[in-house]
Coordinates of C-alpha atoms and ligand atoms in Angstrom, one line a residue:
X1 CA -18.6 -1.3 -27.9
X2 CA -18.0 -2.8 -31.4
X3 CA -17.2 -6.6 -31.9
X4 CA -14.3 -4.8 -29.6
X5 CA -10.8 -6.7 -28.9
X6 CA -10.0 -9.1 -25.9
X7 CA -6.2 -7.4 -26.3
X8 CA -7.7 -4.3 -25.3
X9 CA -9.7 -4.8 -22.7
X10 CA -7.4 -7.1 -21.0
X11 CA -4.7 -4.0 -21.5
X12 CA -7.1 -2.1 -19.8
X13 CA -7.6 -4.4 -17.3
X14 CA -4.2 -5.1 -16.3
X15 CA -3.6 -1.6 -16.5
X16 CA -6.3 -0.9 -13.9
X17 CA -8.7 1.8 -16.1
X18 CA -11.6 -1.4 -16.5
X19 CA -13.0 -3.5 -14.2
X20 CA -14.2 -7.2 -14.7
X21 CA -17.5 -6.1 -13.3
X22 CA -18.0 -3.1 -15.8
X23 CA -17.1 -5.4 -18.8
X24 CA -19.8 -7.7 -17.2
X25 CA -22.3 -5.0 -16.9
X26 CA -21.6 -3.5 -20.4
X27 CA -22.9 -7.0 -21.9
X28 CA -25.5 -7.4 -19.5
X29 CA -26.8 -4.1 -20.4
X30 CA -26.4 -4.7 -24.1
X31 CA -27.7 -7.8 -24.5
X32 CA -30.7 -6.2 -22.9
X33 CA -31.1 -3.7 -25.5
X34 CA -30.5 -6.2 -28.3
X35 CA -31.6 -9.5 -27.7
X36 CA -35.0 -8.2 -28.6
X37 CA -33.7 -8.1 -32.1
X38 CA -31.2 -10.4 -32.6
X39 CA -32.1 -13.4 -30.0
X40 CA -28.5 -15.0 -29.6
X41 CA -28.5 -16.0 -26.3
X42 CA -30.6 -19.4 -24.8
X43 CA -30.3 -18.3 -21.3
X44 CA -28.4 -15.9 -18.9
X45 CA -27.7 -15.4 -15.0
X46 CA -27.1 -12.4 -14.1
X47 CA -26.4 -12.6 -10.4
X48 CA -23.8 -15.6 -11.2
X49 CA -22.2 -13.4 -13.7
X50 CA -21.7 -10.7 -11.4
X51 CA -20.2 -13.1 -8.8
X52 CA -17.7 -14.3 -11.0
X53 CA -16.6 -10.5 -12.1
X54 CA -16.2 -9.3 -8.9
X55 CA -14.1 -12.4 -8.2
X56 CA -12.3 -11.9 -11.7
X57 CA -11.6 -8.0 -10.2
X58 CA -10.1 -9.5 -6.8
X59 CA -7.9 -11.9 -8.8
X60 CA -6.4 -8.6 -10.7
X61 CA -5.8 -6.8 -7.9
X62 CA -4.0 -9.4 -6.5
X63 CA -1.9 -9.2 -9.3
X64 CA -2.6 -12.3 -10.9
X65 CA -2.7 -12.5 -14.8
X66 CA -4.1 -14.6 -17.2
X67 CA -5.1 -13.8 -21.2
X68 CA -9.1 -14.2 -20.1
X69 CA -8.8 -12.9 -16.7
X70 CA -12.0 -10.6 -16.5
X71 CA -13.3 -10.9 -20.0
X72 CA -16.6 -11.7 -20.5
X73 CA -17.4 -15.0 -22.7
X74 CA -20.3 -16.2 -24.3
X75 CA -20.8 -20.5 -24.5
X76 CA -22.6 -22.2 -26.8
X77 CA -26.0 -24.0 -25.8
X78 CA -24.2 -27.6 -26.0
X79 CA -21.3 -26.6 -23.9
X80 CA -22.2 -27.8 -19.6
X81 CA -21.4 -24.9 -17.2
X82 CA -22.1 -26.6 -14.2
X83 CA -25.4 -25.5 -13.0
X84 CA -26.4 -23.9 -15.7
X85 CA -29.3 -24.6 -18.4
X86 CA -27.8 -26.9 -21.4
X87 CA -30.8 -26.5 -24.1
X88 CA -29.1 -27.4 -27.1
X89 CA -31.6 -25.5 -29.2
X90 CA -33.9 -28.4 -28.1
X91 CA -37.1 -28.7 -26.4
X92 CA -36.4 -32.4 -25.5
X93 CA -33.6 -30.6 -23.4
X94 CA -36.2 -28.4 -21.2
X95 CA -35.2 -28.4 -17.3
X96 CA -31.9 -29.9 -17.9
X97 CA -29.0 -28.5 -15.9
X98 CA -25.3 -29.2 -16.7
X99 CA -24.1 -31.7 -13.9
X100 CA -20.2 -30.9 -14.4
X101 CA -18.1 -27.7 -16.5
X102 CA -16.9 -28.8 -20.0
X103 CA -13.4 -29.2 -19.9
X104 CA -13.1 -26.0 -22.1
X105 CA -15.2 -24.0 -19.8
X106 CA -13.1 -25.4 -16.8
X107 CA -10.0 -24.4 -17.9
X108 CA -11.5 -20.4 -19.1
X109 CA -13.0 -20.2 -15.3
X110 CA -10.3 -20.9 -13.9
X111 CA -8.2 -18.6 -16.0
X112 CA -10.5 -16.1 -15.1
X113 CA -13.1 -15.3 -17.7
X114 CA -16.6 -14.3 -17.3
X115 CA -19.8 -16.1 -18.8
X116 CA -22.0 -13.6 -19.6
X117 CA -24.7 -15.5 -21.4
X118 CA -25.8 -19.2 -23.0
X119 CA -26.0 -19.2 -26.4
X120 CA -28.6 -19.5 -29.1
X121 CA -28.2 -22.4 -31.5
X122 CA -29.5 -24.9 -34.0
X123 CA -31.2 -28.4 -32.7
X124 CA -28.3 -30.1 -31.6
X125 CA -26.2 -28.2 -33.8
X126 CA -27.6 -29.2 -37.0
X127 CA -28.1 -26.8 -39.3
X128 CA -26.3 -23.6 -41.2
X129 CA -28.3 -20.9 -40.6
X130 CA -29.6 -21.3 -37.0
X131 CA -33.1 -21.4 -37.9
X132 CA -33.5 -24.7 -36.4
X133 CA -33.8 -23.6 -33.0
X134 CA -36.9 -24.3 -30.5
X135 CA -36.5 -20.6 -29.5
X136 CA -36.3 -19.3 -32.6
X137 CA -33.5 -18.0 -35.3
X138 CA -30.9 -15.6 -34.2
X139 CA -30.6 -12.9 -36.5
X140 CA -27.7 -11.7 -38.7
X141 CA -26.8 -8.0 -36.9
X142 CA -25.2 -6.4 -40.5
X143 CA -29.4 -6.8 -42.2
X144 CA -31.9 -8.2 -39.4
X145 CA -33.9 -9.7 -42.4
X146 CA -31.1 -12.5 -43.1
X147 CA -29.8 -15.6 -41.1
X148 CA -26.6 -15.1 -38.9
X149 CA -25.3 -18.7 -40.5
X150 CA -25.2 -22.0 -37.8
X151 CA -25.1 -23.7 -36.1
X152 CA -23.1 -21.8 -33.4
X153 CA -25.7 -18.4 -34.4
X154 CA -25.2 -17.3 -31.0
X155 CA -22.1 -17.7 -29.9
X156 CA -21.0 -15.2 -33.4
X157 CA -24.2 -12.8 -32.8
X158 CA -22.6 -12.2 -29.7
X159 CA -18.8 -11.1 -31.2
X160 CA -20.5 -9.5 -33.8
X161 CA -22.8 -7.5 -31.9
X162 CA -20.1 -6.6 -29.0
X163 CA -22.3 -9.1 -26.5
X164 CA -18.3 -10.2 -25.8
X165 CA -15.2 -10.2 -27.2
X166 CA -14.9 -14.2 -27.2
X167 CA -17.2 -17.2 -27.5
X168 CA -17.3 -20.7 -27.8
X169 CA -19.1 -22.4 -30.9
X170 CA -18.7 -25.8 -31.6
X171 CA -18.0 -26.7 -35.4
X172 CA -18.7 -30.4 -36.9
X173 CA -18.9 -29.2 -40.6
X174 CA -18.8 -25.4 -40.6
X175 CA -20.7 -24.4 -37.5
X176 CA -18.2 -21.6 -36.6
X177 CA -16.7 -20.6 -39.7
X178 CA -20.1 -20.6 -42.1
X179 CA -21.7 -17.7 -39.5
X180 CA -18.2 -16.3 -39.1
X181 CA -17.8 -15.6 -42.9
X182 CA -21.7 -14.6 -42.5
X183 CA -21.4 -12.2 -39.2
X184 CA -17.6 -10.7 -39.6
X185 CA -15.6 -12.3 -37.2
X186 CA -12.8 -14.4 -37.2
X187 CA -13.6 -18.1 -36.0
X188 CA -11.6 -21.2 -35.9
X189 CA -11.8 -24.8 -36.2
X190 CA -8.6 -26.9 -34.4
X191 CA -7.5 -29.8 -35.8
X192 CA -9.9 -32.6 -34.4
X193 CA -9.0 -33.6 -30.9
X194 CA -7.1 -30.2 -29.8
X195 CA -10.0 -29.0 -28.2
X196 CA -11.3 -31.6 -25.3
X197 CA -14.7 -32.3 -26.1
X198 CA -16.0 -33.6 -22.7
X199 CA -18.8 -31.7 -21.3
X200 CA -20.0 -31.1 -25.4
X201 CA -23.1 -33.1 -26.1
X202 CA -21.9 -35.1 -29.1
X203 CA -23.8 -34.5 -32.6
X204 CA -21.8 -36.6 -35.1
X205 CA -18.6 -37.7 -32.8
X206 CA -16.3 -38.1 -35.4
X207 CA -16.3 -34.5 -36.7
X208 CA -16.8 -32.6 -33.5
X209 CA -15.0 -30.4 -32.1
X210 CA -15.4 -27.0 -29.8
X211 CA -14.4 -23.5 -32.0
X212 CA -13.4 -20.4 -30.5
X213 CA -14.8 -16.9 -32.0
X214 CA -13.6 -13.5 -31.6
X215 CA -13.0 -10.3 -33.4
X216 CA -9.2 -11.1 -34.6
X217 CA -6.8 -14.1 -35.3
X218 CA -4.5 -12.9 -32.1
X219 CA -7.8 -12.8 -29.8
X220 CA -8.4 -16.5 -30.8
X221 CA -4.7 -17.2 -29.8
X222 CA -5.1 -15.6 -26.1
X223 CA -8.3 -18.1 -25.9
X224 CA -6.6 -21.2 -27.5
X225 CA -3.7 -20.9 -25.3
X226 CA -5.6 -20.9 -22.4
X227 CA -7.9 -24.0 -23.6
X228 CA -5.7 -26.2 -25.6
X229 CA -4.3 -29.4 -23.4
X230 CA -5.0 -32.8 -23.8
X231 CA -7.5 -33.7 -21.3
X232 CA -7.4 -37.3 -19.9
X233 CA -11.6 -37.3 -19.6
X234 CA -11.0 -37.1 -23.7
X235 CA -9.4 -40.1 -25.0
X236 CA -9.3 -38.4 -28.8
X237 CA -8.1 -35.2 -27.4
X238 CA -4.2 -34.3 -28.4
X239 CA -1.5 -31.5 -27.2
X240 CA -1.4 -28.9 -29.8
X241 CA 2.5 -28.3 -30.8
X242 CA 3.9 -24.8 -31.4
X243 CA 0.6 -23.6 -28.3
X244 CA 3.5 -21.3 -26.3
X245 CA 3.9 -18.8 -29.7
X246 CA -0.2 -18.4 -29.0
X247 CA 0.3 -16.0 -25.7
X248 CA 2.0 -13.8 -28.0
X249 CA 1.1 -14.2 -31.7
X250 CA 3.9 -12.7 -34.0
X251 CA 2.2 -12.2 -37.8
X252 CA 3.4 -15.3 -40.0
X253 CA 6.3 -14.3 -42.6
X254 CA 4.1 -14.0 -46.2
X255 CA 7.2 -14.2 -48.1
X256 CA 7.6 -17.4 -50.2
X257 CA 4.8 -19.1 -48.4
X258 CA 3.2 -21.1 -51.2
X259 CA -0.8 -21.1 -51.0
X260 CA -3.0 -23.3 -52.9
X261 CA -5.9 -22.7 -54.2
X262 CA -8.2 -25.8 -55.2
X263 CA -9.3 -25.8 -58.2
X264 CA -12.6 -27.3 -57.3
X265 CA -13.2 -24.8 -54.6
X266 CA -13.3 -21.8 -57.4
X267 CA -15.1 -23.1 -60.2
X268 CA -18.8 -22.2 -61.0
X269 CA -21.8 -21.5 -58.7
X270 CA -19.9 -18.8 -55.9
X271 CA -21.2 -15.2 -56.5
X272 CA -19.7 -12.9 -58.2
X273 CA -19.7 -10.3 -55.0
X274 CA -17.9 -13.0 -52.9
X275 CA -15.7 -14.0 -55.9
X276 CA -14.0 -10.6 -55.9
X277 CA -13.7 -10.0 -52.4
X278 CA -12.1 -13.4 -52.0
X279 CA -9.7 -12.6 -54.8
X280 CA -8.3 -8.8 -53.6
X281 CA -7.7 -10.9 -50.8
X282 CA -5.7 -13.0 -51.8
X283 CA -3.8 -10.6 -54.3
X284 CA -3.4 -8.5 -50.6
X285 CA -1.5 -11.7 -49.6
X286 CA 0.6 -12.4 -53.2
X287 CA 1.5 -8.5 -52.7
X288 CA 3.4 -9.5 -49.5
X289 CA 5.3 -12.1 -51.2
X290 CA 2.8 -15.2 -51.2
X291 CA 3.0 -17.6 -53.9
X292 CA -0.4 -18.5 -55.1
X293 CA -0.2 -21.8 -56.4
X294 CA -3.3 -23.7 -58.1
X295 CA -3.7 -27.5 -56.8
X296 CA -6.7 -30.1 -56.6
X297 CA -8.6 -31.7 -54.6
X298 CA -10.6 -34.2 -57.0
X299 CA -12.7 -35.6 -54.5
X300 CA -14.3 -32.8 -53.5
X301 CA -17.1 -33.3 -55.3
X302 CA -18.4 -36.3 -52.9
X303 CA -17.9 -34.4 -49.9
X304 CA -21.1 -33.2 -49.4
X305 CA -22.9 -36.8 -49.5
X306 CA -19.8 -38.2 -47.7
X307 CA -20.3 -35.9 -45.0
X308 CA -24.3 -36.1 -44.3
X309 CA -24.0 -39.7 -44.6
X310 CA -21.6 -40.0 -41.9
X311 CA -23.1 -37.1 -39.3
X312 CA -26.7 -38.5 -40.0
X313 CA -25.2 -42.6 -39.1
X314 CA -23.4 -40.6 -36.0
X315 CA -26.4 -38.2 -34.8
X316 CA -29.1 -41.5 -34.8
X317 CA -26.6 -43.1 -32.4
X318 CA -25.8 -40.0 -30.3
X319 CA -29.1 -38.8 -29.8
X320 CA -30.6 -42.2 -28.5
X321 CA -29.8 -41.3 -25.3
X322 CA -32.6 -38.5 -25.4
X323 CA -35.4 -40.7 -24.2
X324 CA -37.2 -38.9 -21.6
X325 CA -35.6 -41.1 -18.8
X326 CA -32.1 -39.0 -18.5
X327 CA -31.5 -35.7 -19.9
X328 CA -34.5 -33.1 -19.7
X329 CA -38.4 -33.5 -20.6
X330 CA -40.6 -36.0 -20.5
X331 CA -44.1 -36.8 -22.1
X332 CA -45.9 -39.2 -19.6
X333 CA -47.1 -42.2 -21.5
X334 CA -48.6 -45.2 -19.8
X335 CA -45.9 -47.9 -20.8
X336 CA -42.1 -47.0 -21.2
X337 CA -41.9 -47.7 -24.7
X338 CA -45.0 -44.7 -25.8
X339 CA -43.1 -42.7 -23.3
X340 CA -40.0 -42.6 -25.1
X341 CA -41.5 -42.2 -28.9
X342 CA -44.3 -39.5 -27.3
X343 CA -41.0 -37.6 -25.7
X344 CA -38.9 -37.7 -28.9
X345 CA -42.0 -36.9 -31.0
X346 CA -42.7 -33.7 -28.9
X347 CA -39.0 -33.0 -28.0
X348 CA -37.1 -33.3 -31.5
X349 CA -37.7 -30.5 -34.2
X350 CA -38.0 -31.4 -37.9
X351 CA -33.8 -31.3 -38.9
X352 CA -33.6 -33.6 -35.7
X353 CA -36.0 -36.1 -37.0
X354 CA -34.7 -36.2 -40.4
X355 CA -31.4 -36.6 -39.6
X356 CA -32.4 -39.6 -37.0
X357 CA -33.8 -40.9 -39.6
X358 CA -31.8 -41.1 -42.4
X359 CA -28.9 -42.4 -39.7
X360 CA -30.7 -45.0 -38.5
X361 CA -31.8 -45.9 -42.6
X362 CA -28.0 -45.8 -43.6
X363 CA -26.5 -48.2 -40.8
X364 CA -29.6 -50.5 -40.8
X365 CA -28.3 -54.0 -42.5
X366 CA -28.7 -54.0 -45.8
X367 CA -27.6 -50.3 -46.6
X368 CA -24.6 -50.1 -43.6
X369 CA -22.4 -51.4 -47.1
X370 CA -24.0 -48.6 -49.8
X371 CA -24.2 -46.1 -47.8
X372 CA -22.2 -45.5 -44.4
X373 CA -19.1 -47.7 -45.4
X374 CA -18.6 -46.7 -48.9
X375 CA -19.1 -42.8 -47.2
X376 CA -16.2 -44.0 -45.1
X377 CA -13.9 -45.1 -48.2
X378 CA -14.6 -41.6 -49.5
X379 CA -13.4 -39.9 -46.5
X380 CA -10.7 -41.8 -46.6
X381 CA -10.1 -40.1 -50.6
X382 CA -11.1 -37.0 -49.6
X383 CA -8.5 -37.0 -46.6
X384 CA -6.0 -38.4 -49.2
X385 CA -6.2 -35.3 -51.3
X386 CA -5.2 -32.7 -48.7
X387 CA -2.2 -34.8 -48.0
X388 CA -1.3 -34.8 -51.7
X389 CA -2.1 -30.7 -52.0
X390 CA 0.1 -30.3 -48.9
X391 CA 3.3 -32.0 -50.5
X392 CA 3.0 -29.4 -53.1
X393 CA 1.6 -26.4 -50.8
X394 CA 2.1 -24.7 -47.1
X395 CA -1.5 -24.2 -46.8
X396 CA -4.8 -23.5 -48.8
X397 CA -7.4 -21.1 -49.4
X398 CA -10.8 -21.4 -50.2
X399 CA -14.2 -19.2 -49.9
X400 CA -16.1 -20.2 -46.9
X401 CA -19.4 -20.2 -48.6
X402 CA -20.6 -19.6 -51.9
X403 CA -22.3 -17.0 -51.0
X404 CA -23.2 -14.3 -47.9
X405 CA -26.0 -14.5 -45.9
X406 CA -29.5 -15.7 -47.3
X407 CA -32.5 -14.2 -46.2
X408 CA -34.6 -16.0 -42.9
X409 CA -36.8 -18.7 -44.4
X410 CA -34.9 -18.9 -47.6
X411 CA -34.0 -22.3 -47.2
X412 CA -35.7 -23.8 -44.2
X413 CA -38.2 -25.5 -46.9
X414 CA -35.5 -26.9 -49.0
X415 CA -32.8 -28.8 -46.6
X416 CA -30.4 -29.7 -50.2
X417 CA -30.0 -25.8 -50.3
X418 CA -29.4 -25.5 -46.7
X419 CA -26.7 -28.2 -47.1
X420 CA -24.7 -27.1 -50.1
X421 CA -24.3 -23.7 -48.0
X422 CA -21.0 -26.0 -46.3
X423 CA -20.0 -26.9 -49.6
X424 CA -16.4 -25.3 -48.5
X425 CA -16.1 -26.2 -45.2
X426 CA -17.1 -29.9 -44.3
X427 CA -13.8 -31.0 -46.6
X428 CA -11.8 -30.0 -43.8
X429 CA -13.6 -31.6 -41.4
X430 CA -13.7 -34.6 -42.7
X431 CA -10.1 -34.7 -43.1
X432 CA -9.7 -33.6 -39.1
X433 CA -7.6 -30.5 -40.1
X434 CA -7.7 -27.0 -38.9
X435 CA -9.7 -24.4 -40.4
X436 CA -10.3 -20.8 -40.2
X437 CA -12.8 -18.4 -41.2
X438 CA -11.5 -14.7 -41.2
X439 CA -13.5 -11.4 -42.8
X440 CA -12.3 -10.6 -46.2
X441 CA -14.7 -7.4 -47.2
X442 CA -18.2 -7.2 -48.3
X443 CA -19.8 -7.6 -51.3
X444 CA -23.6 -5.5 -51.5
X445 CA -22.6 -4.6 -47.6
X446 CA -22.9 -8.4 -46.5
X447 CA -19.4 -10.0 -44.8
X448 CA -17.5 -12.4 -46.8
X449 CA -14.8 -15.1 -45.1
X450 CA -12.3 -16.5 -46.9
X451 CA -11.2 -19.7 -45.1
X452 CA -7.7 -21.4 -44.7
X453 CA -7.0 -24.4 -44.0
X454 CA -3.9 -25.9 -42.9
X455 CA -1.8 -29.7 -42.5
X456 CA -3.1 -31.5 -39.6
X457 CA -1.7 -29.4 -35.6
X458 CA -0.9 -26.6 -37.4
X459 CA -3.8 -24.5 -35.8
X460 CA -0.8 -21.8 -34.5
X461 CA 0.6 -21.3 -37.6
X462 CA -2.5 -20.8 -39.3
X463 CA -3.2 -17.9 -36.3
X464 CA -0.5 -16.4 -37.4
X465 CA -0.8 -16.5 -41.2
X466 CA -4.6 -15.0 -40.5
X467 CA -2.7 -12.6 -37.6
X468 CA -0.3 -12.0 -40.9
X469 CA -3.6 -11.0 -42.8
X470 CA -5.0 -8.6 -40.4
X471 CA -1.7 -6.5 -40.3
X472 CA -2.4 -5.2 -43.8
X473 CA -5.9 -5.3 -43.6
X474 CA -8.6 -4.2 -41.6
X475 CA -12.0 -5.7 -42.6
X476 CA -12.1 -7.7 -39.2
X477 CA -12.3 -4.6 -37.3
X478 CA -15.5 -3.7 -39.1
X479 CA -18.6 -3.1 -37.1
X480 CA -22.5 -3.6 -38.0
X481 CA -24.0 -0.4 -36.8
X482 CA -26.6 -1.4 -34.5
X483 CA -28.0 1.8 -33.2
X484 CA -29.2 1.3 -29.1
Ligands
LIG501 N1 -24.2 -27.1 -41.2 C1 -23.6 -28.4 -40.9 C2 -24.7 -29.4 -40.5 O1 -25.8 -29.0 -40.4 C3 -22.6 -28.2 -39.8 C4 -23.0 -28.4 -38.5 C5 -21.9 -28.2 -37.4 O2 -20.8 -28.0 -37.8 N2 -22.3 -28.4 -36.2 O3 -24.4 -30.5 -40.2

C-alpha cells in the first residue's frame, strides 16, 4: 500500500471486497516491518486495535456508513485516547495514561475509525524536524538520512509510509504543513477554533490547533466533516460554515479566482529547486484560468520573533503543570520543592527547557512591555496585513519552507536555523487563518509543498481549491519506495 486513499478503501469497504480488520492488519503488519527504520509511532495496542476493527466490520455489515467507518488512523502523541499512553515526545510524561478521548478522537470512534498506532513527535510539539523527541527522530521515508519535518513527524511518516490513510497532527506554527511539504502529503491547518482542542495538551494556547493529514485534499474533507463541530468542553472552538460541501468535495472553479502571491514570501533565501517547483505550480493553476496577482504582506518580516515570543510566554505557563505531582514521572526528592525542579530537570529535553525559559524571561516584570506585549502589537500588524491582501485577493500562495528536507542533525545545534525553517507558515497562524500544505513536485527527488492560505472559516473552500489542484495534477499520489 502506498500513502493509499481513504476514498478507496472506504469504496472498498462499503462495497464489501475489504474488511476493517484487514486494513487494521495491513498497518499492523507494516508498521512492523518499518518502524525499525523510520520510528513514527510512540506506542501501539494491537489487541485494542483489533477489537475496534472487528466492531468497525459489524457496523458495515449492519449497513451503517460513515466517511471513517473502518479506516485505520494514526493520533498524534498529545492527542488523549482514553486509556492509552499520552507521551508527548516527553520523558516527564512516562506512565501517563489518557483519562478521557479528545473530542477529535471521540467524534472519529464513534464514526467508526480505527487507531492503529500513537504517534512519534517533538517535546511537546516544539520543534520542525522531530528531532526533539525522548524516543528519538522519526525519519523522512523519501532519504532515511534526512528529518521527516515536526513536530507532528509521526503522524505524516505514517501517510507517507502507507502506516494509514489519515492521521491527526496538531499544528501551532507549521507542525503539519512543514513535514507535509517535507514527506508528500497533503495536511491542513483549520482556522483556529474549528477543531476542538479538549483532550490536546496545550503548547502555546493561542496558536493551537489539531491538523488532519492524508494523501489528498478530498481525504482531509471526509475527516473534517466528521470532526469539525463546536464542542461545548472548548470555549474557543467555532462551527465551520460551508462543512456539508466536505462529504462530497466538488474541485473549486479556477477561473477568475484571483491568487496572491506575497511579495515577501518570494524574495531571496528559498532554493532554487523549490523555487521552480512552486512556480510550474502555480502556472498549472494560471493555465486553468487563475489570476496571479502580486500583494504584500509588510509585516512579515517580524513574524518570526513575534511568534517565538509569544509560544515561548505561552509554553512557560502551559507546561507548569508538569511537576511530578499530576501528569506522569516523578524524581523522589526529599522536600516538594527539589521534587519538582529534580522531575522537570530529568523529565524536560533541551527545546523544552529553552523555551521555559525564555517564557518565563519575557513575561517576568520588567520585560512583559519589550518583549510579550509589543509581540502582541505585532501580531496584531501582522493579522492586519492578511485582511488588507484579502480585499484585493481570494486567497494566497506561498512556499511552505524555503527549502526540502535537511539532513538529521543539521540543525539540532543551531535552534535560529531550526526556527527560520517556519519562516512561511507561523504568519498564518498568528493570524488564526486556515492553511494548507499540498505536494507540488520534487526538486533533487525531495517533496516540495506549496501552501495556501485562505480568509478566516474558509477551511472548505480552500479543500476544494487544493481538491481543484489535484484534478490536473498528480504529485500527491506519489509514493517513497520503501522496499519491505
Ligand atoms: N516548529 C514550530 C515550533 O517549534 C511549530 C510547532 C508546532 O506547530 N507545534 O514552535
Amino acid at each position: 500500500m502506498g500513502p493509499g486513499s481513504l476514498a478507496d478503501l472506504r469504496e472498498g469497504l462499503e462495497a464489501g471486497d475489504l474488511s476493517a480488520e484487514f486494513l487494521a492488519l495491513r498497518s499492523l503488519d507494516r508498521m512492523a516491518r518499518l518502524e525499525p527504520r523510520l520510528n513514527a509511532t510512540a506506542s501501539l495496542d494491537r489487541a485494542r486495535t483489533l477489537a475496534a476493527a472487528r466492531d468497525a466490520d459489524a457496523r458495515l455489515a449492519r449497513g451503517e456508513r460513515s466517511p471513517v467507518l473502518g479506516i485505520p488512523v494514526v493520533l498524534k502523541d498529545n492527542l488523549n485516547w482514553k486509556g492509552a499512553p499520552v507521551g508527548n515526545g516527553s520523558r516527564i510524561q512516562r506512565g501517563y495514561r489518557a483519562p478521557y478521548d479528545a473530542t477529535v478522537v471521540r467524534r472519529l470512534l464513534e464514526a467508526g475509525a480505527v487507531p492503529v498506532a500513537k504517534a512519534n513527535m517533538d517535546e511537546f510539539a516544539m520543534g520542525s524536524s522531530g528531532e526533539h523527541s525522548a524516543s528519538g527522530p522519526a525519519r523522512n521515508p523519501w532519504d532515511l538520512s534526512r528529518v521527516p519535518g515536526g513536530s507532528s513527524s509521526g503522524s505524516v511518516v505514517a501517510v507517507a509510509a502507507g502506516y494509514a490513510p489519515l492521521a491527526l497532527g496538531t499544528d501551532t506554527g507549521g507542525s503539519v504543513r512543514l513535514p507535509g511539504s517535507f514527506c508528500n502529503v497533503t495536511a491542513l491547518r483549520p482556522t483556529y477554533g474549528a477543531l476542538s482542542r479538549y483532550g490536546v495538551t496545550a503548547m502555546a494556547s493561542s496558536l493551537d490547533i489539531v491538523g488532519p493529514v492524508a494523501a489528498s485534499a478530498r481525504d482531509l474533507a471526509a475527516a473534517l466533516s466528521v470532526m469539525a463541530g463546536s464542542d461545548p468542553l472548548d470555549a474557543t472552538s467555532v462551527d465551520l460554515p460551508g462543512r456539508e460541501r466536505l462529504a462530497e468535495l466538488r474541485p473549486r472553479a479556477l477561473k477568475g479566482l484571483r491568487i496572491g502571491l506575497p511579495r515577501e514570501c518570494f524574495g531571496e533565501g528559498i532554493e532554487e529547486g523549490v523555487r521552480g517547483v512552486l512556480e510550474a505550480a502555480l502556472r498549472a493553476l494560471e493555465a486553468e484560468g487563475a489570476e496571479l496577482v502580486e500583494v504584500s504582506l509588510p509585516h512579515t518580516r517580524f513574524a518570526i520573533d513575534t511568534y517565538y515570543l509569544i509560544t515561548t510566554s505561552e509554553v512557560s505557563s502551559n507546561l507548569a503543570r508538569f511537576d511530578g505531582v499530576r501528569f506522569g514521572a516523578r524524581t523522589p526528592s526529599e522536600t516538594l520543592d527539589t521534587m519538582v525542579a529534580a522531575t522537570r530537570d530529568e523529565g524536560f529535553g533541551m527545546e523544552a527547557k529553552r523555551r521555559i525559559l525564555l517564557g518565563a524571561f519575557c513575561l517576568s516584570r520588567g520585560y512583559y512591555e519589550a518583549f510579550y506585549l509589543k509581540a502582541q502589537k505585532a501580531r496584531t500588524l501582522i493579522l492586519r496585513d492578511f485582511t488588507e491582501a484579502f480585499g484585493q485577493v481570494d486567497v494566497l500562495a506561498t512556499p511552505v519552507c524555503p527549502g526540502t528536507a535537511f539532513p538529521l542533525g543539521d540543525r539540532t545545534g543551531d535552534p535560529l536555523s531550526m526556527y527560520l525553517s517556519d519562516v512561511f507558515t507561523v504568519t498564518p497562524s498568528l493570524a488564526a487563518l486556515p492553511a494548507l500544505s499540498m505536494p507540488a513536485g520534487f526538486a533533487s527527488g525531495l517533496p516540495v509543498g506549496l501552501q495556501l492560505i485562505g480568509p478566516s472559516l474558509s477551511d472548505v473552500s480552500l479543500l476544494e481549491l487544493a481538491h481543484a489542484y489535484q484534478q490536473i495534477t498528480k504529485h500527491h499520489t506519489e509514493a517513497p519506495r520503501l522496499d519491505c
